[in-house]
Amino acid sequence: MEELILNLKKQIIEVLNLEEIKPEDIDENAPLFGEGLALDSIDALELIVLMEKNYGIKIKDPNEGKEIFKSVRVMAEYIEQHRTK
Amino acid sequence: MTANRVYVYGASQLSVQQPLSEDWMKEPIVLEAGYNRSVEPDYRQYIQPLEARRMGKLLKRAVVVAGDALTRAGVTMPDAIVTGTGLGCVESTEFFLDAMCREGESLLKPTYFMQSTHNTISSSLAIRLRCHGYNATYAHKSISFESALKDAVMQVEEESIGTAMVCGFDEVTPSYYGLLKKIGFLGREGEASGESAVAVVIGGKQEGEKAICSIAGLKMLYCPDYSQMRSAVSQMLESAGVKAEEVGGVLLGYNGSERSRVLYDGLRKGALGEFEPLHFKSIFGECYTASALAFYASVCCMAAGAIPEVMRMDVRGTKPCKSILVVNFDDEKNCAITLLK
């Protein structure tokens, strides 16, 4: 799980172009939206693409996305259960 | 009803010359023929990293140059933002299309898609400024900037708006330069390419002494012959109350290529013989909105009251400048004539 969390942080930094942020700067338990990284709706779209491209997970229901993207740890747990690649 | 006069309050540029500066008037960066990119400022001074992360190069340039032009003009919120761009954010378009070629039509990044539309720049400026006024983008090849300017000028004249920020933006990426070279738009022998990010703030009412000059004429003609051009210039000067001898010079699009030499030499002989020719593309390079840089350079001449030696083709030394013409006939079909006074 810890390895997956680290990889996920690196992928988030890359797809969201968070140039000045390092993996260790991201608290895996902190909210991704509103607080923490303060991501927005466009970032949510980028994360949906990331999930499908890297882990084969399709998120179709926006309400489902809200739960999955609560924090990096929640994302990692969801990925571990649902990944197809 | 007499139309309101339209004034220029401030102008700024990011280009192949020193950023946000008029140093080019005295010591321009020497351009080599071929491919040239803009000189970038330190964006961290102007844009927070979290904001900048979603911006391509051209968008960053647009944000910085727009902020600088507004500061120079002393305007915090324009009533309208009107932009001219030949190609929009080409870099983002390329990223988007590359991904599409690589991975098919699924799983494409939304940010690159959003930024690959021409009107992204103008709308992004509005979002950043929280400007809810008129917002439009003109993508009319080499007269994109003048089309945007005409729209804004007409609205100021009719008092629909008080102030407007008019912009001209274009970037040229290495791969796009290659494509433009293939179709013969850029890269001819002797020609230097460039990029433009220009913002100009115009307004209707002169507030104290802040206005640099007025836009005394702006006319676009389609496929004119020399006599039509000559007559358009004469009418423009007459209605602006400017005598031909008061015009400091005419900015023409000589870009170092044989094609532009033949084109503009013919134009000078046929229609503009009485005005001293001035050049700007040897300083700023060639791109679709190069005429935005010509307008900016003219505003700088008006602000300085003199035409610098670097712009003069035939005569050395500076020359007083009370009014100045810009004639853009780059594509040999659309002709735009602008007079500043």
Tab-separated table of C-alpha atoms in Angstrom:
chain	number	residue	atom	x	y	z
A	1	MET	CA	0.000	0.000	0.000
A	2	GLU	CA	2.774	2.491	0.906
A	3	GLU	CA	4.462	1.890	-2.446
A	4	LEU	CA	1.165	2.447	-4.257
A	5	ILE	CA	0.600	5.683	-2.314
A	6	LEU	CA	4.058	6.950	-3.283
A	7	ASN	CA	3.506	6.070	-6.952
A	8	LEU	CA	0.103	7.710	-6.888
A	9	LYS	CA	1.550	10.907	-5.428
A	10	LYS	CA	4.172	10.977	-8.207
A	11	GLN	CA	1.499	10.430	-10.863
A	12	ILE	CA	-0.723	13.190	-9.407
A	13	ILE	CA	2.224	15.602	-9.405
A	14	GLU	CA	2.936	14.729	-13.031
A	15	VAL	CA	-0.586	14.903	-14.473
A	16	LEU	CA	-1.532	18.033	-12.535
A	17	ASN	CA	1.822	19.638	-13.271
A	18	LEU	CA	2.471	20.431	-9.605
A	19	GLU	CA	6.063	21.431	-10.360
A	20	GLU	CA	6.950	22.856	-6.971
A	21	ILE	CA	5.467	20.028	-4.929
A	22	LYS	CA	7.306	16.829	-3.931
A	23	PRO	CA	5.643	13.527	-2.963
A	24	GLU	CA	6.587	14.039	0.680
A	25	ASP	CA	4.779	17.413	0.682
A	26	ILE	CA	1.467	15.661	0.067
A	27	ASP	CA	-0.283	14.347	3.164
A	28	GLU	CA	-1.976	11.133	2.006
A	29	ASN	CA	-4.739	11.614	4.567
A	30	ALA	CA	-5.465	15.272	3.748
A	31	PRO	CA	-8.434	16.184	1.510
A	32	LEU	CA	-7.446	16.703	-2.127
A	33	PHE	CA	-10.208	19.233	-2.824
A	34	GLY	CA	-11.095	22.387	-0.918
A	35	GLU	CA	-8.213	22.005	1.538
A	36	GLY	CA	-4.844	20.252	1.204
A	37	LEU	CA	-3.787	20.531	-2.430
A	38	ALA	CA	-6.953	22.603	-3.084
A	39	LEU	CA	-7.676	20.911	-6.384
A	40	ASP	CA	-10.655	21.919	-8.532
A	41	SER	CA	-13.130	20.363	-10.950
A	42	ILE	CA	-10.686	20.330	-13.881
A	43	ASP	CA	-8.195	18.466	-11.700
A	44	ALA	CA	-10.967	15.959	-10.939
A	45	LEU	CA	-11.242	15.292	-14.685
A	46	GLU	CA	-7.483	14.797	-14.891
A	47	LEU	CA	-7.644	12.335	-11.976
A	48	ILE	CA	-10.442	10.384	-13.703
A	49	VAL	CA	-8.202	10.086	-16.775
A	50	LEU	CA	-5.276	9.043	-14.552
A	51	MET	CA	-7.352	6.279	-12.901
A	52	GLU	CA	-8.449	4.824	-16.221
A	53	LYS	CA	-5.134	5.165	-18.002
A	54	ASN	CA	-2.876	3.828	-15.252
A	55	TYR	CA	-5.145	1.409	-13.399
A	56	GLY	CA	-7.938	0.551	-15.831
A	57	ILE	CA	-10.604	1.973	-13.500
A	58	LYS	CA	-13.548	3.759	-15.146
A	59	ILE	CA	-15.388	6.250	-12.953
A	60	LYS	CA	-18.713	7.145	-14.495
A	61	ASP	CA	-20.737	8.370	-11.534
A	62	PRO	CA	-19.594	11.827	-10.303
A	63	ASN	CA	-20.835	11.038	-6.784
A	64	GLU	CA	-18.628	7.979	-6.746
A	65	GLY	CA	-15.699	10.198	-7.785
A	66	LYS	CA	-16.333	12.496	-4.848
A	67	GLU	CA	-15.798	9.615	-2.431
A	68	ILE	CA	-12.831	8.111	-4.277
A	69	PHE	CA	-10.910	11.396	-4.492
A	70	LYS	CA	-11.271	12.251	-0.814
A	71	SER	CA	-7.559	11.750	-0.191
A	72	VAL	CA	-4.564	9.982	-1.703
A	73	ARG	CA	-4.992	7.104	0.779
A	74	VAL	CA	-8.679	6.632	-0.126
A	75	MET	CA	-7.712	6.680	-3.808
A	76	ALA	CA	-4.998	4.084	-3.222
A	77	GLU	CA	-7.388	1.816	-1.308
A	78	TYR	CA	-9.940	2.053	-4.106
A	79	ILE	CA	-7.269	1.332	-6.721
A	80	GLU	CA	-6.063	-1.746	-4.831
A	81	GLN	CA	-9.607	-3.176	-4.785
A	82	HIS	CA	-10.654	-2.297	-8.328
A	83	ARG	CA	-7.573	-2.126	-10.540
A	84	THR	CA	-7.571	-4.116	-13.761
A	85	LYS	CA	-3.986	-3.282	-14.669
B	1	MET	CA	-23.468	62.008	-34.368
B	2	THR	CA	-19.707	62.419	-34.008
B	3	ALA	CA	-17.908	59.296	-32.873
B	4	ASN	CA	-15.920	59.473	-29.657
B	5	ARG	CA	-12.163	59.699	-30.041
B	6	VAL	CA	-10.245	56.637	-28.959
B	7	TYR	CA	-7.005	56.908	-27.009
B	8	VAL	CA	-4.210	54.511	-26.165
B	9	TYR	CA	-3.420	54.472	-22.455
B	10	GLY	CA	-0.806	51.763	-22.204
B	11	ALA	CA	0.870	48.974	-24.129
B	12	SER	CA	3.245	46.165	-23.302
B	13	GLN	CA	4.977	43.258	-25.034
B	14	LEU	CA	6.606	39.901	-24.549
B	15	SER	CA	8.478	38.880	-27.651
B	16	VAL	CA	11.933	37.999	-28.882
B	17	GLN	CA	13.066	41.309	-27.366
B	18	GLN	CA	13.673	42.102	-23.699
B	19	PRO	CA	10.431	41.300	-21.872
B	20	LEU	CA	8.105	44.089	-20.693
B	21	SER	CA	10.652	46.672	-21.712
B	22	GLU	CA	11.368	49.285	-24.350
B	23	ASP	CA	15.102	48.536	-24.340
B	24	TRP	CA	14.708	47.376	-27.946
B	25	MET	CA	14.402	51.030	-29.002
B	26	LYS	CA	18.056	51.593	-28.105
B	27	GLU	CA	19.692	48.194	-27.907
B	28	PRO	CA	17.591	45.513	-29.568
B	29	ILE	CA	18.490	41.854	-29.286
B	30	VAL	CA	19.862	40.977	-32.715
B	31	LEU	CA	17.605	38.460	-34.468
B	32	GLU	CA	19.038	35.679	-36.568
B	33	ALA	CA	17.229	34.534	-39.689
B	34	GLY	CA	15.330	31.322	-38.972
B	35	TYR	CA	13.566	30.180	-35.834
B	36	ASN	CA	13.393	32.450	-32.763
B	37	ARG	CA	11.514	32.113	-29.490
B	38	SER	CA	10.393	34.775	-27.045
B	39	VAL	CA	12.508	35.892	-24.139
B	40	GLU	CA	10.586	34.742	-21.072
B	41	PRO	CA	10.410	36.743	-17.841
B	42	ASP	CA	10.584	35.009	-14.460
B	43	TYR	CA	6.921	33.975	-14.278
B	44	ARG	CA	7.134	33.179	-10.560
B	45	GLN	CA	7.252	36.918	-9.947
B	46	TYR	CA	3.826	37.293	-11.530
B	47	ILE	CA	1.912	34.010	-11.241
B	48	GLN	CA	1.556	31.641	-8.295
B	49	PRO	CA	2.907	28.126	-9.100
B	50	LEU	CA	-0.481	26.517	-8.412
B	51	GLU	CA	-2.090	28.902	-10.928
B	52	ALA	CA	0.703	28.552	-13.470
B	53	ARG	CA	0.644	24.746	-13.489
B	54	ARG	CA	-2.244	24.600	-15.936
B	55	MET	CA	-0.975	27.337	-18.225
B	56	GLY	CA	0.997	26.799	-21.401
B	57	LYS	CA	3.749	29.241	-22.413
B	58	LEU	CA	1.462	31.537	-24.369
B	59	LEU	CA	-1.115	31.739	-21.608
B	60	LYS	CA	1.564	32.690	-19.097
B	61	ARG	CA	2.832	35.367	-21.472
B	62	ALA	CA	-0.724	36.646	-21.941
B	63	VAL	CA	-1.359	36.928	-18.212
B	64	VAL	CA	1.890	38.778	-17.563
B	65	VAL	CA	1.703	41.151	-20.526
B	66	ALA	CA	-1.964	41.971	-19.844
B	67	GLY	CA	-1.178	42.776	-16.217
B	68	ASP	CA	1.703	45.003	-17.262
B	69	ALA	CA	-0.359	46.880	-19.865
B	70	LEU	CA	-3.167	47.503	-17.361
B	71	THR	CA	-0.673	48.759	-14.771
B	72	ARG	CA	0.940	51.074	-17.303
B	73	ALA	CA	-2.489	52.371	-18.308
B	74	GLY	CA	-3.643	52.824	-14.723
B	75	VAL	CA	-6.728	50.736	-15.468
B	76	THR	CA	-7.662	47.988	-13.030
B	77	MET	CA	-10.650	46.541	-14.866
B	78	PRO	CA	-11.241	47.009	-18.603
B	79	ASP	CA	-14.825	46.961	-19.860
B	80	ALA	CA	-13.889	44.526	-22.614
B	81	ILE	CA	-11.115	42.129	-23.596
B	82	VAL	CA	-10.706	41.594	-27.331
B	83	THR	CA	-7.981	39.340	-28.653
B	84	GLY	CA	-6.507	38.620	-32.042
B	85	THR	CA	-4.593	35.400	-32.621
B	86	GLY	CA	-3.635	33.552	-35.751
B	87	LEU	CA	-3.187	30.150	-34.148
B	88	GLY	CA	-4.055	30.350	-30.448
B	89	CYS	CA	-2.226	28.115	-27.979
B	90	VAL	CA	-0.385	25.920	-30.488
B	91	GLU	CA	1.703	24.177	-27.847
B	92	SER	CA	-1.393	22.848	-26.047
B	93	THR	CA	-2.981	21.913	-29.373
B	94	GLU	CA	0.116	19.896	-30.218
B	95	PHE	CA	0.116	18.120	-26.836
B	96	PHE	CA	-3.543	17.272	-27.334
B	97	LEU	CA	-3.121	16.024	-30.904
B	98	ASP	CA	0.050	14.080	-30.064
B	99	ALA	CA	-1.817	12.280	-27.277
B	100	MET	CA	-4.676	11.570	-29.667
B	101	CYS	CA	-2.291	10.056	-32.212
B	102	ARG	CA	-0.555	8.023	-29.499
B	103	GLU	CA	-3.521	6.824	-27.499
B	104	GLY	CA	-6.598	7.236	-29.666
B	105	GLU	CA	-9.594	9.365	-28.833
B	106	SER	CA	-10.072	8.118	-25.285
B	107	LEU	CA	-8.213	9.228	-22.154
B	108	LEU	CA	-7.259	12.650	-23.466
B	109	LYS	CA	-6.197	15.321	-21.011
B	110	PRO	CA	-8.970	17.893	-20.512
B	111	THR	CA	-6.566	20.757	-19.819
B	112	TYR	CA	-4.873	20.500	-23.216
B	113	PHE	CA	-8.255	20.210	-24.893
B	114	MET	CA	-9.533	23.380	-23.211
B	115	GLN	CA	-6.375	25.269	-24.065
B	116	SER	CA	-6.323	24.194	-27.674
B	117	THR	CA	-9.205	26.479	-28.619
B	118	HIS	CA	-8.401	29.934	-29.967
B	119	ASN	CA	-10.556	31.799	-27.452
B	120	THR	CA	-8.878	30.235	-24.406
B	121	ILE	CA	-6.507	33.153	-23.976
B	122	SER	CA	-9.045	35.955	-23.933
B	123	SER	CA	-11.391	34.027	-21.662
B	124	SER	CA	-8.600	33.020	-19.292
B	125	LEU	CA	-7.624	36.681	-18.930
B	126	ALA	CA	-11.253	37.523	-18.132
B	127	ILE	CA	-11.506	34.751	-15.532
B	128	ARG	CA	-8.279	35.869	-13.899
B	129	LEU	CA	-9.313	39.550	-13.857
B	130	ARG	CA	-12.936	38.659	-12.992
B	131	CYS	CA	-13.890	40.776	-15.990
B	132	HIS	CA	-17.499	39.985	-16.911
B	133	GLY	CA	-17.595	42.408	-19.841
B	134	TYR	CA	-17.448	41.833	-23.580
B	135	ASN	CA	-14.967	39.121	-24.528
B	136	ALA	CA	-14.149	38.116	-28.081
B	137	THR	CA	-11.381	36.512	-30.099
B	138	TYR	CA	-10.581	37.097	-33.751
B	139	ALA	CA	-8.613	34.470	-35.657
B	140	HIS	CA	-8.224	36.152	-39.050
B	141	LYS	CA	-4.692	35.173	-39.991
B	142	SER	CA	-2.476	38.211	-40.487
B	143	ILE	CA	-5.201	40.772	-39.712
B	144	SER	CA	-6.333	39.101	-36.482
B	145	PHE	CA	-5.019	41.934	-34.325
B	146	GLU	CA	-6.506	44.719	-36.434
B	147	SER	CA	-9.866	42.910	-36.450
B	148	ALA	CA	-9.820	42.809	-32.652
B	149	LEU	CA	-8.743	46.449	-32.515
B	150	LYS	CA	-11.500	47.507	-34.921
B	151	ASP	CA	-14.140	45.805	-32.781
B	152	ALA	CA	-12.915	47.518	-29.614
B	153	VAL	CA	-12.452	50.909	-31.296
B	154	MET	CA	-16.000	50.861	-32.723
B	155	GLN	CA	-17.451	50.012	-29.325
B	156	VAL	CA	-15.502	52.813	-27.637
B	157	GLU	CA	-16.563	55.247	-30.385
B	158	GLU	CA	-20.186	54.332	-29.837
B	159	GLU	CA	-19.720	54.558	-26.061
B	160	SER	CA	-20.825	50.958	-25.576
B	161	ILE	CA	-17.702	50.589	-23.471
B	162	GLY	CA	-15.301	53.017	-21.800
B	163	THR	CA	-12.072	51.018	-21.897
B	164	ALA	CA	-10.868	47.867	-23.608
B	165	MET	CA	-7.812	45.695	-23.499
B	166	VAL	CA	-6.892	44.655	-27.030
B	167	CYS	CA	-4.372	41.859	-27.389
B	168	GLY	CA	-2.399	40.048	-30.054
B	169	PHE	CA	-0.987	36.611	-29.213
B	170	ASP	CA	0.849	33.963	-31.180
B	171	GLU	CA	3.452	31.366	-30.384
B	172	VAL	CA	5.494	29.379	-32.860
B	173	THR	CA	6.620	25.948	-31.657
B	174	PRO	CA	9.521	24.127	-33.350
B	175	SER	CA	7.223	21.593	-35.021
B	176	TYR	CA	4.732	24.226	-36.129
B	177	TYR	CA	7.590	26.283	-37.513
B	178	GLY	CA	8.503	23.240	-39.603
B	179	LEU	CA	4.954	22.969	-40.909
B	180	LEU	CA	4.662	26.698	-41.651
B	181	LYS	CA	7.980	26.495	-43.467
B	182	LYS	CA	6.639	23.667	-45.618
B	183	ILE	CA	3.593	25.697	-46.690
B	184	GLY	CA	5.748	28.746	-47.319
B	185	PHE	CA	4.390	31.038	-44.586
B	186	LEU	CA	7.585	31.177	-42.541
B	187	GLY	CA	11.223	30.313	-42.961
B	188	ARG	CA	11.980	31.852	-46.333
B	189	GLU	CA	15.583	32.776	-46.907
B	190	GLY	CA	16.608	35.786	-44.833
B	191	GLU	CA	13.428	35.763	-42.759
B	192	ALA	CA	13.406	35.649	-38.954
B	193	SER	CA	10.440	34.131	-37.150
B	194	GLY	CA	9.149	35.596	-33.908
B	195	GLU	CA	6.325	35.349	-31.401
B	196	SER	CA	3.930	37.980	-30.152
B	197	ALA	CA	2.271	38.707	-26.856
B	198	VAL	CA	0.998	42.266	-26.928
B	199	ALA	CA	-1.621	43.980	-24.802
B	200	VAL	CA	-2.869	47.489	-25.437
B	201	VAL	CA	-5.318	49.409	-23.272
B	202	ILE	CA	-7.548	51.852	-25.109
B	203	GLY	CA	-10.324	54.100	-23.887
B	204	GLY	CA	-12.704	56.803	-24.847
B	205	LYS	CA	-12.165	59.674	-22.501
B	206	GLN	CA	-8.826	61.254	-21.945
B	207	GLU	CA	-8.185	61.265	-18.231
B	208	GLY	CA	-5.662	63.967	-17.438
B	209	GLU	CA	-2.446	63.333	-19.337
B	210	LYS	CA	-2.429	59.570	-19.191
B	211	ALA	CA	-3.250	58.936	-22.837
B	212	ILE	CA	-0.212	58.325	-25.021
B	213	CYS	CA	-1.883	58.994	-28.361
B	214	SER	CA	-5.172	58.634	-30.186
B	215	ILE	CA	-6.156	56.053	-32.772
B	216	ALA	CA	-6.946	58.544	-35.513
B	217	GLY	CA	-7.794	55.999	-38.187
B	218	LEU	CA	-8.222	52.268	-38.678
B	219	LYS	CA	-9.373	50.818	-41.957
B	220	MET	CA	-9.334	47.362	-43.481
B	221	LEU	CA	-9.533	46.751	-47.230
B	222	TYR	CA	-9.881	43.506	-49.138
B	223	CYS	CA	-7.687	43.042	-52.216
B	224	PRO	CA	-7.158	46.785	-52.773
B	225	ASP	CA	-5.093	48.125	-55.659
B	226	TYR	CA	-2.520	50.849	-55.057
B	227	SER	CA	-4.911	53.631	-55.959
B	228	GLN	CA	-7.496	52.419	-53.448
B	229	MET	CA	-4.816	52.233	-50.776
B	230	ARG	CA	-3.520	55.703	-51.636
B	231	SER	CA	-7.003	57.108	-51.450
B	232	ALA	CA	-7.763	55.321	-48.141
B	233	VAL	CA	-4.611	56.793	-46.594
B	234	SER	CA	-5.376	60.314	-47.905
B	235	GLN	CA	-8.937	60.189	-46.594
B	236	MET	CA	-7.715	58.905	-43.251
B	237	LEU	CA	-5.164	61.714	-42.908
B	238	GLU	CA	-7.695	64.331	-43.994
B	239	SER	CA	-10.392	63.241	-41.569
B	240	ALA	CA	-7.802	63.095	-38.762
B	241	GLY	CA	-6.507	66.576	-39.642
B	242	VAL	CA	-2.986	65.244	-40.207
B	243	LYS	CA	-0.774	66.546	-43.031
B	244	ALA	CA	1.355	64.002	-44.880
B	245	GLU	CA	4.542	65.791	-43.806
B	246	GLU	CA	3.505	65.417	-40.154
B	247	VAL	CA	3.582	61.632	-40.417
B	248	GLY	CA	6.832	60.375	-38.895
B	249	GLY	CA	6.811	57.265	-41.040
B	250	VAL	CA	4.963	54.157	-42.070
B	251	LEU	CA	5.641	50.765	-40.490
B	252	LEU	CA	5.826	48.093	-43.143
B	253	GLY	CA	6.184	44.332	-42.892
B	254	TYR	CA	9.651	43.871	-44.411
B	255	ASN	CA	10.807	40.612	-42.860
B	256	GLY	CA	14.104	39.998	-44.629
B	257	SER	CA	12.698	37.734	-47.354
B	258	GLU	CA	12.742	38.548	-51.052
B	259	ARG	CA	8.953	38.136	-51.176
B	260	SER	CA	8.344	40.842	-48.562
B	261	ARG	CA	10.902	43.127	-50.210
B	262	VAL	CA	9.103	42.932	-53.551
B	263	LEU	CA	5.682	43.264	-51.906
B	264	TYR	CA	6.432	46.293	-49.744
B	265	ASP	CA	8.755	48.004	-52.264
B	266	GLY	CA	5.830	47.866	-54.695
B	267	LEU	CA	3.481	49.235	-52.065
B	268	ARG	CA	5.826	52.116	-51.286
B	269	LYS	CA	6.204	53.054	-54.928
B	270	GLY	CA	2.524	52.598	-55.722
B	271	ALA	CA	0.791	54.057	-52.693
B	272	LEU	CA	3.020	55.254	-49.871
B	273	GLY	CA	5.882	57.064	-51.587
B	274	GLU	CA	5.577	60.253	-49.546
B	275	PHE	CA	6.153	58.535	-46.189
B	276	GLU	CA	9.421	57.357	-44.709
B	277	PRO	CA	9.434	53.534	-44.519
B	278	LEU	CA	10.024	52.004	-41.097
B	279	HIS	CA	10.579	48.382	-40.254
B	280	PHE	CA	9.764	46.333	-37.168
B	281	LYS	CA	9.992	42.667	-38.189
B	282	SER	CA	13.787	42.810	-38.237
B	283	ILE	CA	13.410	43.616	-34.525
B	284	PHE	CA	10.455	41.409	-33.530
B	285	GLY	CA	10.304	38.716	-36.224
B	286	GLU	CA	7.459	37.306	-38.260
B	287	CYS	CA	4.268	35.658	-37.008
B	288	TYR	CA	0.523	35.950	-37.658
B	289	THR	CA	0.041	38.776	-35.156
B	290	ALA	CA	3.292	40.596	-35.921
B	291	SER	CA	1.132	43.659	-36.653
B	292	ALA	CA	0.251	43.793	-32.934
B	293	LEU	CA	3.954	44.371	-32.326
B	294	ALA	CA	3.910	47.043	-35.053
B	295	PHE	CA	1.065	48.783	-33.222
B	296	TYR	CA	2.926	48.472	-29.917
B	297	ALA	CA	6.131	49.834	-31.523
B	298	SER	CA	4.152	52.774	-32.937
B	299	VAL	CA	2.695	53.542	-29.518
B	300	CYS	CA	6.255	53.502	-28.111
B	301	CYS	CA	7.366	55.971	-30.808
B	302	MET	CA	4.423	58.232	-29.946
B	303	ALA	CA	5.245	57.988	-26.224
B	304	ALA	CA	8.881	58.862	-26.906
B	305	GLY	CA	7.930	61.525	-29.475
B	306	ALA	CA	10.608	60.083	-31.748
B	307	ILE	CA	11.249	57.212	-34.092
B	308	PRO	CA	14.379	55.336	-33.006
B	309	GLU	CA	17.206	54.629	-35.389
B	310	VAL	CA	16.639	50.863	-35.178
B	311	MET	CA	13.312	51.227	-37.011
B	312	ARG	CA	14.533	53.487	-39.783
B	313	MET	CA	15.467	51.911	-43.090
B	314	ASP	CA	16.940	54.697	-45.138
B	315	VAL	CA	18.142	57.451	-42.863
B	316	ARG	CA	20.256	57.319	-39.722
B	317	GLY	CA	19.413	59.150	-36.493
B	318	THR	CA	16.114	59.697	-34.708
B	319	LYS	CA	13.197	61.575	-36.177
B	320	PRO	CA	10.390	63.478	-34.405
B	321	CYS	CA	7.091	61.629	-34.366
B	322	LYS	CA	3.736	63.384	-34.092
B	323	SER	CA	1.800	60.759	-35.950
B	324	ILE	CA	2.616	57.389	-37.468
B	325	LEU	CA	1.081	54.932	-39.911
B	326	VAL	CA	1.051	51.139	-39.860
B	327	VAL	CA	0.218	49.363	-43.093
B	328	ASN	CA	-0.183	45.592	-42.943
B	329	PHE	CA	-0.542	43.872	-46.310
B	330	ASP	CA	1.250	40.653	-45.393
B	331	ASP	CA	-1.064	38.170	-47.085
B	332	GLU	CA	-1.477	40.343	-50.210
B	333	LYS	CA	-5.272	40.207	-49.841
B	334	ASN	CA	-6.242	41.844	-46.571
B	335	CYS	CA	-4.852	45.295	-46.003
B	336	ALA	CA	-5.068	47.058	-42.636
B	337	ILE	CA	-4.141	50.725	-42.259
B	338	THR	CA	-3.783	52.261	-38.808
B	339	LEU	CA	-3.004	55.895	-37.974
B	340	LEU	CA	-1.859	57.068	-34.553
B	341	LYS	CA	-1.800	60.753	-33.716
